[in-house]
Amino acid sequence: TFSSFDFVIIIAFFGVSTLKKKLGYDDSLDAFGIHFLAGLWGAIATGIFALNDKELLWTGPLKNADDRLGQVFVQFESALIVGIYTLIG
Protein backbone atom coordinates (compact mmCIF):
# COMPACT_ATOMS: atom_id res chain seq x y z
CA THR A 1 0.00 0.00 0.00
CA PHE A 2 1.01 3.60 -0.56
CA SER A 3 1.66 5.49 2.67
CA SER A 4 2.60 9.00 3.73
CA PHE A 5 6.18 7.83 4.19
CA ASP A 6 6.32 6.74 0.55
CA PHE A 7 5.04 10.14 -0.48
CA VAL A 8 7.75 11.96 1.49
CA ILE A 9 10.39 9.82 -0.21
CA ILE A 10 9.03 10.90 -3.60
CA ILE A 11 8.99 14.57 -2.54
CA ALA A 12 12.56 14.44 -1.23
CA PHE A 13 13.80 12.63 -4.32
CA PHE A 14 12.08 15.21 -6.54
CA GLY A 15 13.77 18.01 -4.58
CA VAL A 16 17.20 16.39 -4.89
CA SER A 17 17.04 15.22 -8.48
CA THR A 18 14.75 17.59 -10.40
CA LEU A 19 14.10 20.81 -8.48
CA LYS A 20 17.79 21.37 -7.77
CA LYS A 21 18.60 21.30 -11.50
CA LYS A 22 15.62 23.46 -12.52
CA LEU A 23 16.27 26.20 -9.96
CA GLY A 24 20.05 25.96 -10.35
CA TYR A 25 20.97 26.33 -6.69
CA ASP A 26 24.17 24.88 -5.23
CA ASP A 27 23.38 22.44 -2.44
CA SER A 28 26.11 19.85 -2.16
CA LEU A 29 24.50 18.16 0.86
CA ASP A 30 20.96 18.33 -0.56
CA ALA A 31 19.70 19.98 2.62
CA PHE A 32 16.92 21.85 0.80
CA GLY A 33 15.61 18.85 -1.08
CA ILE A 34 15.66 16.54 1.88
CA HIS A 35 15.10 18.61 5.01
CA PHE A 36 12.97 21.47 3.76
CA LEU A 37 10.63 19.62 1.43
CA ALA A 38 10.29 16.51 3.60
CA GLY A 39 9.84 18.65 6.72
CA LEU A 40 7.22 20.79 5.05
CA TRP A 41 5.30 17.69 4.00
CA GLY A 42 5.63 16.32 7.55
CA ALA A 43 4.19 19.48 9.04
CA ILE A 44 1.25 19.58 6.64
CA ALA A 45 0.65 15.82 6.82
CA THR A 46 0.34 16.12 10.59
CA GLY A 47 -2.73 18.25 10.02
CA ILE A 48 -4.13 15.71 7.57
CA PHE A 49 -3.63 12.62 9.72
CA ALA A 50 -3.64 13.93 13.32
CA LEU A 51 -7.41 14.15 13.63
CA ASN A 52 -7.50 10.38 13.89
CA ASP A 53 -5.82 10.70 17.31
CA LYS A 54 -7.36 13.47 19.43
CA GLU A 55 -4.53 13.33 21.97
CA LEU A 56 -2.10 14.78 19.41
CA LEU A 57 -4.10 17.98 18.86
CA TRP A 58 -3.73 21.15 20.85
CA THR A 59 -6.60 22.11 23.11
CA GLY A 60 -8.55 24.56 21.03
CA PRO A 61 -11.66 24.84 18.92
CA LEU A 62 -10.38 22.45 16.24
CA LYS A 63 -10.01 19.58 18.71
CA ASN A 64 -13.75 19.02 18.99
CA ALA A 65 -14.79 20.34 15.56
CA ASP A 66 -13.29 17.56 13.40
CA ASP A 67 -12.18 20.31 11.01
CA ARG A 68 -9.41 18.62 9.05
CA LEU A 69 -8.94 21.53 6.63
CA GLY A 70 -8.72 23.95 9.55
CA GLN A 71 -5.98 21.85 11.14
CA VAL A 72 -4.11 21.66 7.82
CA PHE A 73 -4.29 25.46 7.65
CA VAL A 74 -2.89 25.72 11.18
CA GLN A 75 -0.02 23.41 10.23
CA PHE A 76 0.68 25.34 7.01
CA GLU A 77 0.56 28.64 8.86
CA SER A 78 3.01 27.33 11.47
CA ALA A 79 5.42 26.12 8.78
CA LEU A 80 5.18 29.51 7.05
CA ILE A 81 5.92 31.38 10.29
CA VAL A 82 8.95 29.17 10.98
CA GLY A 83 10.15 29.70 7.40
CA ILE A 84 9.86 33.49 7.68
CA TYR A 85 11.61 33.45 11.05
CA THR A 86 14.41 31.34 9.55
CA LEU A 87 14.89 33.75 6.64
CA ILE A 88 14.91 36.83 8.87
CA GLY A 89 16.93 35.49 11.78
Coordinates of C-alpha atoms in Angstrom, one line a residue:
T1 CA 0.0 0.0 0.0
F2 CA 1.0 3.6 -0.6
S3 CA 1.7 5.5 2.7
S4 CA 2.6 9.0 3.7
F5 CA 6.2 7.8 4.2
D6 CA 6.3 6.7 0.6
F7 CA 5.0 10.1 -0.5
V8 CA 7.8 12.0 1.5
I9 CA 10.4 9.8 -0.2
I10 CA 9.0 10.9 -3.6
I11 CA 9.0 14.6 -2.5
A12 CA 12.6 14.4 -1.2
F13 CA 13.8 12.6 -4.3
F14 CA 12.1 15.2 -6.5
G15 CA 13.8 18.0 -4.6
V16 CA 17.2 16.4 -4.9
S17 CA 17.0 15.2 -8.5
T18 CA 14.7 17.6 -10.4
L19 CA 14.1 20.8 -8.5
K20 CA 17.8 21.4 -7.8
K21 CA 18.6 21.3 -11.5
K22 CA 15.6 23.5 -12.5
L23 CA 16.3 26.2 -10.0
G24 CA 20.0 26.0 -10.3
Y25 CA 21.0 26.3 -6.7
D26 CA 24.2 24.9 -5.2
D27 CA 23.4 22.4 -2.4
S28 CA 26.1 19.8 -2.2
L29 CA 24.5 18.2 0.9
D30 CA 21.0 18.3 -0.6
A31 CA 19.7 20.0 2.6
F32 CA 16.9 21.8 0.8
G33 CA 15.6 18.9 -1.1
I34 CA 15.7 16.5 1.9
H35 CA 15.1 18.6 5.0
F36 CA 13.0 21.5 3.8
L37 CA 10.6 19.6 1.4
A38 CA 10.3 16.5 3.6
G39 CA 9.8 18.6 6.7
L40 CA 7.2 20.8 5.0
W41 CA 5.3 17.7 4.0
G42 CA 5.6 16.3 7.5
A43 CA 4.2 19.5 9.0
I44 CA 1.2 19.6 6.6
A45 CA 0.6 15.8 6.8
T46 CA 0.3 16.1 10.6
G47 CA -2.7 18.2 10.0
I48 CA -4.1 15.7 7.6
F49 CA -3.6 12.6 9.7
A50 CA -3.6 13.9 13.3
L51 CA -7.4 14.1 13.6
N52 CA -7.5 10.4 13.9
D53 CA -5.8 10.7 17.3
K54 CA -7.4 13.5 19.4
E55 CA -4.5 13.3 22.0
L56 CA -2.1 14.8 19.4
L57 CA -4.1 18.0 18.9
W58 CA -3.7 21.2 20.8
T59 CA -6.6 22.1 23.1
G60 CA -8.5 24.6 21.0
P61 CA -11.7 24.8 18.9
L62 CA -10.4 22.4 16.2
K63 CA -10.0 19.6 18.7
N64 CA -13.8 19.0 19.0
A65 CA -14.8 20.3 15.6
D66 CA -13.3 17.6 13.4
D67 CA -12.2 20.3 11.0
R68 CA -9.4 18.6 9.1
L69 CA -8.9 21.5 6.6
G70 CA -8.7 23.9 9.5
Q71 CA -6.0 21.8 11.1
V72 CA -4.1 21.7 7.8
F73 CA -4.3 25.5 7.6
V74 CA -2.9 25.7 11.2
Q75 CA 0.0 23.4 10.2
F76 CA 0.7 25.3 7.0
E77 CA 0.6 28.6 8.9
S78 CA 3.0 27.3 11.5
A79 CA 5.4 26.1 8.8
L80 CA 5.2 29.5 7.0
I81 CA 5.9 31.4 10.3
V82 CA 9.0 29.2 11.0
G83 CA 10.1 29.7 7.4
I84 CA 9.9 33.5 7.7
Y85 CA 11.6 33.4 11.1
T86 CA 14.4 31.3 9.6
L87 CA 14.9 33.8 6.6
I88 CA 14.9 36.8 8.9
G89 CA 16.9 35.5 11.8

